[in-house]
Short mmCIF file of C-alpha atoms and ligand atoms in Angstrom, two decimals:
data_model
loop_
_atom_site.label_atom_id
_atom_site.label_comp_id
_atom_site.label_asym_id
_atom_site.label_seq_id
_atom_site.Cartn_x
_atom_site.Cartn_y
_atom_site.Cartn_z
CA MET A 1 0.00 0.00 0.00
CA ARG A 2 1.35 3.38 -1.02
CA THR A 3 1.41 6.17 1.51
CA ARG A 4 1.20 9.83 0.63
CA LEU A 5 2.41 12.72 2.75
CA THR A 6 -0.08 15.48 3.39
CA VAL A 7 0.85 19.05 2.57
CA SER A 8 1.34 19.84 6.25
CA GLN A 9 3.70 16.89 6.67
CA ARG A 10 6.21 18.35 4.27
CA ASN A 11 7.23 21.88 3.76
CA SER A 12 8.67 21.67 0.30
CA LEU A 13 8.91 19.86 -3.04
CA ALA A 14 11.44 17.01 -2.99
CA VAL A 15 13.68 18.84 -5.50
CA LEU A 16 13.78 21.72 -3.01
CA GLY A 17 14.85 19.44 -0.19
CA GLY A 18 11.52 18.03 1.07
CA MET A 19 10.60 14.37 1.53
CA PRO A 20 9.25 12.64 -1.59
CA VAL A 21 5.46 12.77 -1.49
CA PHE A 22 5.11 9.04 -2.26
CA ASP A 23 6.99 6.32 -0.45
CA GLN A 24 6.78 3.95 -3.46
CA PRO A 25 7.09 4.72 -7.15
CA LEU A 26 4.07 5.48 -9.32
CA HIS A 27 4.58 3.87 -12.73
CA VAL A 28 3.16 4.81 -16.12
CA GLY A 29 2.74 1.20 -17.18
CA ARG A 30 1.38 -0.57 -14.09
CA PRO A 31 -0.37 -3.69 -15.43
CA ASN A 32 -4.16 -4.05 -15.23
CA ILE A 33 -5.59 -7.39 -14.12
CA ALA A 34 -9.34 -7.38 -14.74
CA SER A 35 -10.07 -10.45 -12.58
CA ARG A 36 -7.51 -12.47 -10.65
CA GLU A 37 -10.14 -15.21 -10.00
CA LEU A 38 -11.12 -15.67 -13.65
CA PHE A 39 -7.49 -15.64 -14.73
CA LEU A 40 -6.50 -18.26 -12.15
CA ALA A 41 -9.50 -20.44 -13.05
CA ARG A 42 -8.40 -20.38 -16.70
CA VAL A 43 -4.84 -21.23 -15.71
CA GLY A 44 -6.12 -24.15 -13.61
CA GLN A 45 -8.05 -25.56 -16.57
CA MET A 46 -5.03 -25.02 -18.80
CA LEU A 47 -2.83 -27.03 -16.43
CA ASP A 48 -5.42 -29.82 -16.30
CA ARG A 49 -5.46 -29.95 -20.10
CA ARG A 50 -1.65 -29.94 -20.32
CA TRP A 51 -1.85 -27.80 -23.40
CA LEU A 52 0.45 -24.81 -22.97
CA SER A 53 1.26 -23.45 -26.43
CA ASN A 54 1.01 -24.14 -30.20
CA ASN A 55 -2.44 -22.87 -31.13
CA GLY A 56 -4.18 -24.10 -27.98
CA PRO A 57 -7.87 -23.59 -27.18
CA LEU A 58 -7.34 -20.37 -25.23
CA VAL A 59 -5.39 -18.76 -28.06
CA GLN A 60 -8.06 -19.84 -30.53
CA GLU A 61 -10.78 -18.36 -28.33
CA PHE A 62 -8.80 -15.13 -27.85
CA GLU A 63 -8.34 -14.79 -31.63
CA ARG A 64 -12.04 -15.41 -32.27
CA ARG A 65 -13.13 -12.87 -29.67
CA ILE A 66 -10.70 -10.20 -30.89
CA ALA A 67 -11.87 -10.64 -34.49
CA GLU A 68 -15.51 -10.30 -33.34
CA PHE A 69 -14.74 -7.29 -31.16
CA ILE A 70 -13.05 -5.45 -34.02
CA GLY A 71 -15.21 -6.75 -36.83
CA VAL A 72 -12.28 -8.07 -38.86
CA LYS A 73 -12.00 -11.35 -40.76
CA HIS A 74 -8.73 -12.67 -39.34
CA CYS A 75 -6.83 -12.35 -36.09
CA ILE A 76 -3.55 -14.13 -35.46
CA CYS A 77 -2.18 -13.83 -31.94
CA VAL A 78 1.57 -13.51 -31.54
CA CYS A 79 4.10 -13.52 -28.70
CA ASN A 80 4.59 -9.73 -28.90
CA ALA A 81 3.85 -6.88 -31.29
CA THR A 82 7.46 -6.51 -32.41
CA ILE A 83 7.53 -10.06 -33.79
CA GLY A 84 4.03 -9.39 -35.16
CA LEU A 85 5.32 -6.38 -37.09
CA GLU A 86 8.29 -8.34 -38.39
CA ILE A 87 6.04 -11.14 -39.59
CA VAL A 88 3.52 -8.84 -41.27
CA ILE A 89 6.28 -6.86 -42.98
CA ARG A 90 7.78 -10.07 -44.34
CA ALA A 91 4.48 -11.71 -45.26
CA ALA A 92 3.40 -8.60 -47.19
CA GLY A 93 6.69 -8.67 -49.12
CA LEU A 94 7.93 -5.22 -48.10
CA LYS A 95 11.46 -4.38 -49.13
CA GLY A 96 13.64 -1.40 -50.07
CA GLU A 97 12.30 1.60 -48.16
CA VAL A 98 9.22 2.00 -45.99
CA ILE A 99 7.89 5.35 -44.76
CA VAL A 100 7.35 5.45 -41.00
CA PRO A 101 7.04 8.06 -38.29
CA SER A 102 10.09 8.71 -36.12
CA PHE A 103 7.71 9.71 -33.34
CA THR A 104 6.85 6.14 -32.37
CA PHE A 105 8.24 3.36 -30.18
CA ILE A 106 11.56 2.10 -31.49
CA ALA A 107 10.04 -1.30 -32.41
CA THR A 108 8.27 0.22 -35.44
CA ALA A 109 11.61 1.13 -37.03
CA HIS A 110 13.49 -1.92 -35.74
CA ALA A 111 10.96 -4.33 -37.28
CA LEU A 112 11.99 -2.95 -40.68
CA GLN A 113 15.72 -2.49 -40.14
CA TRP A 114 15.93 -6.01 -38.65
CA GLN A 115 15.01 -7.24 -42.15
CA GLU A 116 17.36 -4.82 -43.89
CA ILE A 117 14.50 -2.61 -45.03
CA THR A 118 15.24 1.11 -44.67
CA PRO A 119 12.83 3.00 -42.41
CA VAL A 120 12.40 6.44 -43.96
CA PHE A 121 11.23 8.81 -41.25
CA ALA A 122 8.45 11.24 -42.11
CA ASP A 123 7.31 14.12 -39.94
CA ILE A 124 4.16 14.34 -37.84
CA ASP A 125 1.31 16.77 -37.53
CA PRO A 126 1.97 18.59 -34.22
CA ALA A 127 -1.77 18.74 -33.57
CA THR A 128 -2.28 14.97 -33.72
CA HIS A 129 1.26 13.56 -33.16
CA ASN A 130 0.49 11.21 -36.07
CA LEU A 131 2.06 11.05 -39.55
CA ASP A 132 1.26 14.18 -41.55
CA PRO A 133 -0.02 13.09 -44.99
CA ALA A 134 1.25 16.37 -46.48
CA ARG A 135 4.82 15.36 -45.61
CA ILE A 136 4.78 11.82 -47.00
CA GLU A 137 5.19 12.23 -50.74
CA ARG A 138 8.56 14.00 -50.60
CA HIS A 139 10.00 10.75 -49.18
CA ILE A 140 8.68 8.41 -51.90
CA THR A 141 11.43 7.05 -54.16
CA PRO A 142 11.55 4.16 -56.65
CA ARG A 143 12.65 1.94 -53.72
CA THR A 144 9.61 2.76 -51.55
CA THR A 145 7.26 -0.19 -51.08
CA ALA A 146 4.96 0.86 -48.24
CA ILE A 147 3.77 3.27 -45.59
CA LEU A 148 3.70 1.97 -42.02
CA GLY A 149 1.79 4.37 -39.77
CA THR A 150 1.46 4.25 -35.98
CA HIS A 151 -1.78 5.19 -34.20
CA VAL A 152 0.11 7.22 -31.59
CA TRP A 153 -1.53 7.25 -28.12
CA GLY A 154 -4.35 5.20 -29.67
CA ARG A 155 -5.52 8.23 -31.65
CA PRO A 156 -6.11 7.11 -35.25
CA CYS A 157 -3.65 7.94 -38.01
CA PRO A 158 -5.13 9.90 -40.94
CA VAL A 159 -6.14 6.55 -42.42
CA GLU A 160 -8.08 7.90 -45.40
CA SER A 161 -5.41 10.31 -46.63
CA LEU A 162 -2.69 7.72 -46.22
CA ALA A 163 -4.78 5.17 -48.14
CA GLU A 164 -5.26 7.68 -50.96
CA ILE A 165 -1.51 8.32 -51.22
CA ALA A 166 -0.70 4.60 -51.01
CA GLN A 167 -3.16 3.73 -53.73
CA ARG A 168 -2.10 6.53 -56.06
CA ARG A 169 1.61 5.76 -55.63
CA GLY A 170 1.29 1.96 -55.72
CA LEU A 171 2.39 1.43 -52.12
CA LYS A 172 1.19 -0.99 -49.46
CA LEU A 173 -0.26 0.47 -46.28
CA MET A 174 -0.22 -1.06 -42.83
CA PHE A 175 -0.43 0.14 -39.26
CA ASP A 176 1.41 -0.29 -36.01
CA ALA A 177 -1.69 -0.29 -33.82
CA ALA A 178 0.24 -1.32 -30.68
CA PRO A 179 -1.41 1.33 -28.46
CA ALA A 180 -4.81 1.37 -30.20
CA PHE A 181 -6.79 -1.67 -29.10
CA GLY A 182 -10.41 -0.67 -28.46
CA CYS A 183 -10.13 2.58 -30.44
CA SER A 184 -12.13 3.66 -33.48
CA ASP A 185 -11.76 5.97 -36.44
CA ARG A 186 -14.95 7.53 -37.79
CA GLY A 187 -16.89 4.80 -36.02
CA ARG A 188 -14.88 1.87 -37.42
CA MET A 189 -12.68 -0.08 -35.06
CA ILE A 190 -8.93 0.14 -35.58
CA GLY A 191 -7.72 -3.28 -36.70
CA GLY A 192 -9.48 -3.37 -40.05
CA PHE A 193 -7.54 -0.62 -41.85
CA GLY A 194 -4.83 -1.01 -44.49
CA LEU A 195 -3.47 -4.39 -45.42
CA ALA A 196 -2.98 -5.37 -41.77
CA GLU A 197 -2.66 -3.89 -38.28
CA VAL A 198 -0.64 -5.05 -35.28
CA PHE A 199 -1.69 -4.64 -31.64
CA SER A 200 0.44 -5.01 -28.53
CA PHE A 201 -0.75 -6.71 -25.35
CA HIS A 202 2.48 -6.00 -23.49
CA ALA A 203 2.24 -5.80 -19.68
CA THR A 204 2.22 -2.00 -19.87
CA LYS A 205 -0.66 -1.80 -22.35
CA PHE A 206 -4.11 -1.27 -20.85
CA LEU A 207 -5.11 -4.72 -22.08
CA ASN A 208 -2.24 -7.07 -21.44
CA SER A 209 -1.43 -10.73 -21.92
CA PHE A 210 1.90 -10.42 -20.02
CA GLU A 211 3.66 -10.23 -23.40
CA GLY A 212 1.63 -10.61 -26.57
CA GLY A 213 0.12 -9.09 -29.62
CA ALA A 214 -2.30 -9.66 -32.46
CA ILE A 215 -2.20 -9.20 -36.19
CA THR A 216 -5.55 -8.41 -37.79
CA THR A 217 -6.38 -8.35 -41.49
CA ASN A 218 -9.26 -8.78 -43.90
CA ASN A 219 -6.95 -10.33 -46.49
CA ASP A 220 -7.39 -14.15 -46.64
CA GLU A 221 -4.15 -14.87 -48.45
CA LEU A 222 -2.06 -12.67 -46.16
CA ALA A 223 -3.69 -14.19 -43.07
CA ALA A 224 -2.82 -17.71 -44.23
CA LYS A 225 0.79 -16.67 -44.84
CA ILE A 226 1.04 -14.96 -41.44
CA ARG A 227 -0.29 -18.09 -39.70
CA LEU A 228 2.35 -20.23 -41.38
CA MET A 229 5.13 -17.76 -40.64
CA THR A 230 4.15 -17.53 -36.97
CA ASN A 231 4.72 -21.31 -36.59
CA PHE A 232 7.99 -21.94 -38.49
CA GLY A 233 6.09 -22.43 -41.78
CA PHE A 234 4.57 -25.74 -40.60
CA SER A 235 1.47 -26.92 -42.40
CA GLY A 236 0.52 -30.03 -40.41
CA TYR A 237 3.05 -32.47 -38.99
CA ASP A 238 6.49 -32.63 -40.61
CA ASN A 239 5.49 -30.42 -43.52
CA VAL A 240 7.19 -27.05 -43.77
CA ILE A 241 5.96 -25.12 -46.78
CA TYR A 242 7.22 -21.62 -46.04
CA ILE A 243 9.94 -19.73 -44.23
CA GLY A 244 8.80 -18.92 -40.71
CA THR A 245 9.76 -18.03 -37.20
CA ASN A 246 8.37 -18.72 -33.74
CA GLY A 247 5.83 -15.98 -33.08
CA LYS A 248 3.31 -18.09 -31.19
CA MET A 249 1.33 -16.81 -28.22
CA THR A 250 1.28 -19.12 -25.19
CA GLU A 251 -1.89 -20.35 -23.49
CA VAL A 252 -1.11 -18.54 -20.26
CA SER A 253 -0.85 -15.29 -22.20
CA ALA A 254 -4.18 -15.96 -23.88
CA ALA A 255 -5.71 -16.71 -20.45
CA MET A 256 -4.67 -13.25 -19.28
CA GLY A 257 -5.69 -11.63 -22.58
CA LEU A 258 -9.16 -13.22 -22.52
CA THR A 259 -9.70 -12.23 -18.89
CA ASN A 260 -8.75 -8.64 -19.62
CA LEU A 261 -10.85 -8.60 -22.81
CA GLU A 262 -13.87 -9.66 -20.77
CA GLY A 263 -13.14 -6.78 -18.41
CA ILE A 264 -12.30 -4.25 -21.11
CA ASP A 265 -15.20 -1.92 -20.35
CA GLY A 266 -14.09 -1.59 -16.73
CA LEU A 267 -10.46 -1.01 -17.73
CA ILE A 268 -11.41 1.72 -20.19
CA ALA A 269 -13.81 3.29 -17.68
CA ALA A 270 -10.97 3.45 -15.11
CA ASN A 271 -8.65 5.08 -17.65
CA ARG A 272 -11.33 7.54 -18.71
CA HIS A 273 -12.10 8.39 -15.12
CA ASN A 274 -8.39 9.02 -14.48
CA TYR A 275 -8.13 11.10 -17.63
CA GLU A 276 -11.02 13.28 -16.51
CA ALA A 277 -9.48 13.62 -13.04
CA TYR A 278 -6.25 14.84 -14.66
CA GLN A 279 -8.27 17.17 -16.89
CA ALA A 280 -9.85 18.77 -13.82
CA GLY A 281 -6.62 18.74 -11.78
CA LEU A 282 -4.45 20.29 -14.48
CA ALA A 283 -7.00 22.92 -15.56
CA GLY A 284 -5.58 26.40 -15.42
CA ILE A 285 -1.95 25.39 -14.82
CA PRO A 286 -0.07 27.70 -17.19
CA GLY A 287 1.91 26.03 -19.95
CA LEU A 288 0.44 22.55 -19.56
CA SER A 289 -2.01 21.10 -22.04
CA LEU A 290 -3.53 17.68 -21.89
CA VAL A 291 -3.63 15.90 -25.26
CA PRO A 292 -7.34 15.39 -26.00
CA TYR A 293 -9.24 12.30 -27.13
CA ASP A 294 -12.19 12.60 -29.48
CA SER A 295 -15.20 11.75 -27.33
CA ALA A 296 -17.21 10.90 -30.47
CA GLU A 297 -14.88 7.95 -31.06
CA ARG A 298 -14.20 4.84 -29.01
CA GLY A 299 -10.93 5.25 -27.17
CA ASN A 300 -8.95 3.39 -24.51
CA TYR A 301 -7.62 6.52 -22.74
CA GLN A 302 -4.49 4.54 -21.92
CA TYR A 303 -2.06 7.44 -22.14
CA VAL A 304 -2.30 10.68 -20.21
CA VAL A 305 -0.14 12.91 -22.38
CA VAL A 306 0.76 16.44 -21.35
CA GLU A 307 2.50 18.97 -23.57
CA VAL A 308 4.70 21.45 -21.77
CA ASP A 309 5.12 24.93 -23.22
CA GLU A 310 8.31 26.15 -21.57
CA ALA A 311 7.73 29.81 -22.41
CA THR A 312 4.46 29.86 -20.44
CA ALA A 313 5.27 27.24 -17.82
CA GLY A 314 8.62 28.72 -16.81
CA LEU A 315 9.94 25.14 -16.63
CA THR A 316 10.87 22.69 -19.35
CA ARG A 317 9.39 19.23 -19.80
CA ASP A 318 12.71 17.81 -18.58
CA ASP A 319 12.59 20.02 -15.46
CA LEU A 320 9.11 18.71 -14.67
CA ILE A 321 10.18 15.11 -15.21
CA LYS A 322 12.97 15.67 -12.66
CA VAL A 323 10.53 17.27 -10.21
CA LEU A 324 8.12 14.33 -10.56
CA HIS A 325 10.82 11.66 -10.34
CA ALA A 326 12.10 13.24 -7.13
CA GLU A 327 8.59 12.67 -5.74
CA LYS A 328 8.69 9.01 -6.99
CA ILE A 329 6.21 9.81 -9.77
CA LEU A 330 7.89 8.10 -12.73
CA ALA A 331 6.49 10.15 -15.62
CA ARG A 332 7.96 9.22 -19.02
CA LYS A 333 9.13 11.06 -22.15
CA TYR A 334 7.68 8.74 -24.83
CA PHE A 335 8.89 8.88 -27.71
CA TRP A 336 11.86 11.10 -27.00
CA PRO A 337 14.26 11.69 -28.72
CA GLY A 338 12.56 10.13 -31.77
CA CYS A 339 13.73 6.93 -33.48
CA HIS A 340 15.99 8.92 -35.83
CA ARG A 341 18.11 10.00 -32.88
CA MET A 342 18.59 6.46 -31.60
CA GLU A 343 20.99 3.82 -32.90
CA PRO A 344 21.44 2.49 -35.48
CA TYR A 345 19.41 5.22 -37.20
CA ARG A 346 21.40 8.13 -35.77
CA SER A 347 24.56 6.77 -37.40
CA LEU A 348 22.94 5.37 -40.56
CA TYR A 349 20.82 8.44 -41.38
CA PRO A 350 22.51 11.38 -39.62
CA TYR A 351 20.55 14.00 -41.58
CA ALA A 352 17.07 12.53 -41.03
CA GLY A 353 16.32 15.24 -38.47
CA MET A 354 16.36 17.91 -41.19
CA PHE A 355 12.96 16.62 -42.31
CA LEU A 356 11.55 16.16 -38.82
CA PRO A 357 11.16 19.57 -37.16
CA GLU A 358 7.73 18.80 -35.68
CA THR A 359 8.88 15.40 -34.40
CA GLU A 360 11.78 17.05 -32.61
CA ARG A 361 9.60 19.82 -31.19
CA VAL A 362 6.87 17.47 -29.93
CA ALA A 363 9.38 14.93 -28.57
CA ALA A 364 10.89 17.68 -26.42
CA ARG A 365 7.51 18.81 -25.00
CA VAL A 366 5.64 15.63 -24.24
CA MET A 367 5.34 13.97 -20.83
CA ILE A 368 3.30 10.86 -19.97
CA LEU A 369 1.70 10.66 -16.52
CA PRO A 370 0.79 7.50 -14.58
CA THR A 371 -2.71 6.10 -15.05
CA GLY A 372 -4.50 2.72 -15.06
CA THR A 373 -6.25 0.79 -12.33
CA ALA A 374 -3.29 1.13 -9.94
CA MET A 375 -3.86 4.91 -9.65
CA SER A 376 -6.38 6.38 -7.20
CA ALA A 377 -8.17 9.72 -7.49
CA ALA A 378 -6.10 10.94 -4.52
CA ASP A 379 -2.86 9.91 -6.28
CA ILE A 380 -3.89 11.90 -9.35
CA ALA A 381 -4.83 14.93 -7.28
CA THR A 382 -1.37 14.78 -5.67
CA VAL A 383 0.41 14.54 -9.05
CA CYS A 384 -1.53 17.60 -10.25
CA ASP A 385 -0.79 19.42 -7.02
CA ILE A 386 2.96 18.78 -7.46
CA LEU A 387 2.80 20.19 -11.00
CA ARG A 388 0.85 23.25 -9.86
CA THR A 389 3.26 23.86 -6.95
CA SER A 390 6.27 23.48 -9.27
CA MET A 391 4.97 26.21 -11.55
CA ALA A 392 4.28 28.46 -8.60
CA HIS A 393 7.92 28.05 -7.51
CA ALA A 394 9.43 27.86 -11.00
CA ALA A 395 12.41 30.10 -10.25
CA ALA A 396 13.41 28.15 -7.12
CA VAL A 397 12.94 24.84 -8.95
CA ARG A 398 15.14 26.00 -11.84
CA LEU A 399 17.83 27.08 -9.40
CA ALA A 400 17.71 23.80 -7.47
CA LEU A 401 17.87 21.74 -10.66
CA ALA A 402 20.76 23.82 -12.01
CA SER A 403 22.81 23.00 -8.93
CA GLN A 404 22.14 19.24 -9.19
CA PRO A 405 25.07 17.17 -10.45
CA THR A 406 24.49 15.98 -14.03
CA PRO A 407 23.95 12.19 -14.03
N1 T4K B 1 4.89 -0.19 -31.45
C1 T4K B 1 4.50 0.73 -30.55
C2 T4K B 1 3.93 2.02 -31.02
C3 T4K B 1 4.61 0.46 -29.18
O1 T4K B 1 4.23 1.39 -28.28
C4 T4K B 1 5.16 -0.77 -28.77
C5 T4K B 1 5.35 -1.04 -27.35
C6 T4K B 1 5.52 -1.70 -29.75
C7 T4K B 1 5.37 -1.37 -31.09
C8 T4K B 1 6.09 -3.04 -29.40
O2 T4K B 1 5.17 -3.83 -28.68
P1 T4K B 1 5.70 -5.14 -27.87
O3 T4K B 1 6.69 -5.84 -28.73
O4 T4K B 1 6.29 -4.64 -26.58
O5 T4K B 1 4.43 -5.95 -27.67
C9 T4K B 1 7.13 0.12 -22.73
C10 T4K B 1 6.73 -1.26 -23.20
O6 T4K B 1 7.74 -2.22 -22.89
C11 T4K B 1 6.44 -1.34 -24.67
O7 T4K B 1 5.72 -2.53 -24.89
C12 T4K B 1 5.58 -0.15 -25.10
N2 T4K B 1 5.37 -0.10 -26.52
C13 T4K B 1 6.28 1.14 -24.71
C14 T4K B 1 5.50 2.37 -25.12
O8 T4K B 1 6.41 1.15 -23.31
P2 T4K B 1 9.39 0.91 -21.72
O9 T4K B 1 10.78 0.90 -22.20
O10 T4K B 1 8.81 2.19 -21.27
O11 T4K B 1 9.16 -0.21 -20.60
P3 T4K B 1 9.48 -0.14 -19.05
O12 T4K B 1 10.09 -1.45 -18.68
O13 T4K B 1 10.26 1.08 -18.73
O14 T4K B 1 8.05 -0.10 -18.38
C15 T4K B 1 7.27 1.09 -18.33
C16 T4K B 1 6.79 1.32 -16.91
O15 T4K B 1 5.89 0.28 -16.54
C17 T4K B 1 7.90 1.33 -15.88
O16 T4K B 1 7.73 2.49 -15.08
C18 T4K B 1 7.69 0.08 -15.06
C19 T4K B 1 6.23 -0.28 -15.26
N3 T4K B 1 5.99 -1.73 -15.30
C20 T4K B 1 6.46 -2.43 -16.38
C21 T4K B 1 6.25 -3.80 -16.44
C22 T4K B 1 6.77 -4.58 -17.63
C23 T4K B 1 5.30 -2.33 -14.28
O17 T4K B 1 4.89 -1.67 -13.33
N4 T4K B 1 5.07 -3.69 -14.35
C24 T4K B 1 5.51 -4.45 -15.39
O18 T4K B 1 5.26 -5.67 -15.43
O19 T4K B 1 8.50 0.31 -22.91
#
């Protein structure tokens, strides 16, 4: 159980010499477990069956339920979204160059580079943090085979505009939907767009299967290929008809995934409730703006994303991260500094940043705050209070941080 100090118990922010407000860390990605009892019951049955992996009944049920939930023809569960992306990229025959955002988790770019396909980083729209269709075409060359967009924060990519460009320029289109399970675009669930989409059910995602992911597609031929590739290319016993890898989801993962899928409404309601609590708590703090979700769409509200405007706030995003970490509030800087500034891309494509001014600007301003079922309303109020107090003492905070030794 976490304990929180009251305002009267401490006379100052931790960066100014006070005690940290929390005695245990608050994490951004604390896993949700919709029902311990249902999960353990499934695990018990699984142990009785002695069927632990290789397309077991729980994985089959999870795939069926995901496909129904999204309204897509095929769902293939995988051991994680990174392997899922690698498989889809290979199954769809991508090669040469693929246009991707740099403002995404590193796995989007790695899944390409791992297969010696060049990720070509395109800039984002600062209003949506997603790929900006107006900045795609300048990157298309004779080697370009596809566009791979990410639905950043679960907010949909400009699917229609990207599809128009892809069709006109003869490119394939697919999506890294890792953060976007349960989200919709113009009323249609994410998972059915492009040639295929890939979700993550990593422990830190609002719907987790420990590790895991799912590939969804409406394309029969591609789905068949993906299934083969996920299981070494085996078609029945002793018959390998395709190159493949081991991308299989285990039964215990599917047990967790199914349990969380059954509880999805409660998980989303908790996230939405937290989001609204942050909205109220951060209102009026100068220089902070909460990234909005479109309430007309279905959303999972899994990320509480705050943009920091240094000129108004008097503190930078990095200052605020230090303030929060000192209080044991482990806010994160996703997706700083952008894939193009990480290896191997930084060395391979040293000038990529010239085309990514908005990526660099947004990556320097964005801060992710803890949410999920592990956060209470009182925790959120305290986080907001720390931010408000920091702004009120911006000059003292700047001074204290300036005198800290650089790590
Ligand atoms: N594409 C996109 C757009 C993605 O966002 C991701 C994953 C992928 C592809 C790849 O999906 P997978 O192959 O992972 O299925 C985390 C997650 O590891 C990663 O899955 C996620 N994106 C990314 C946005 O966040 P880190 O480096 O922040 O992880 P870590 O270990 O620092 O954990 C985050 C916080 O969660 C920490 O404060 C600790 C806490 N935590 C974590 C785990 C695993 C817990 O409290 N309990 C736990 O069990 O990447």
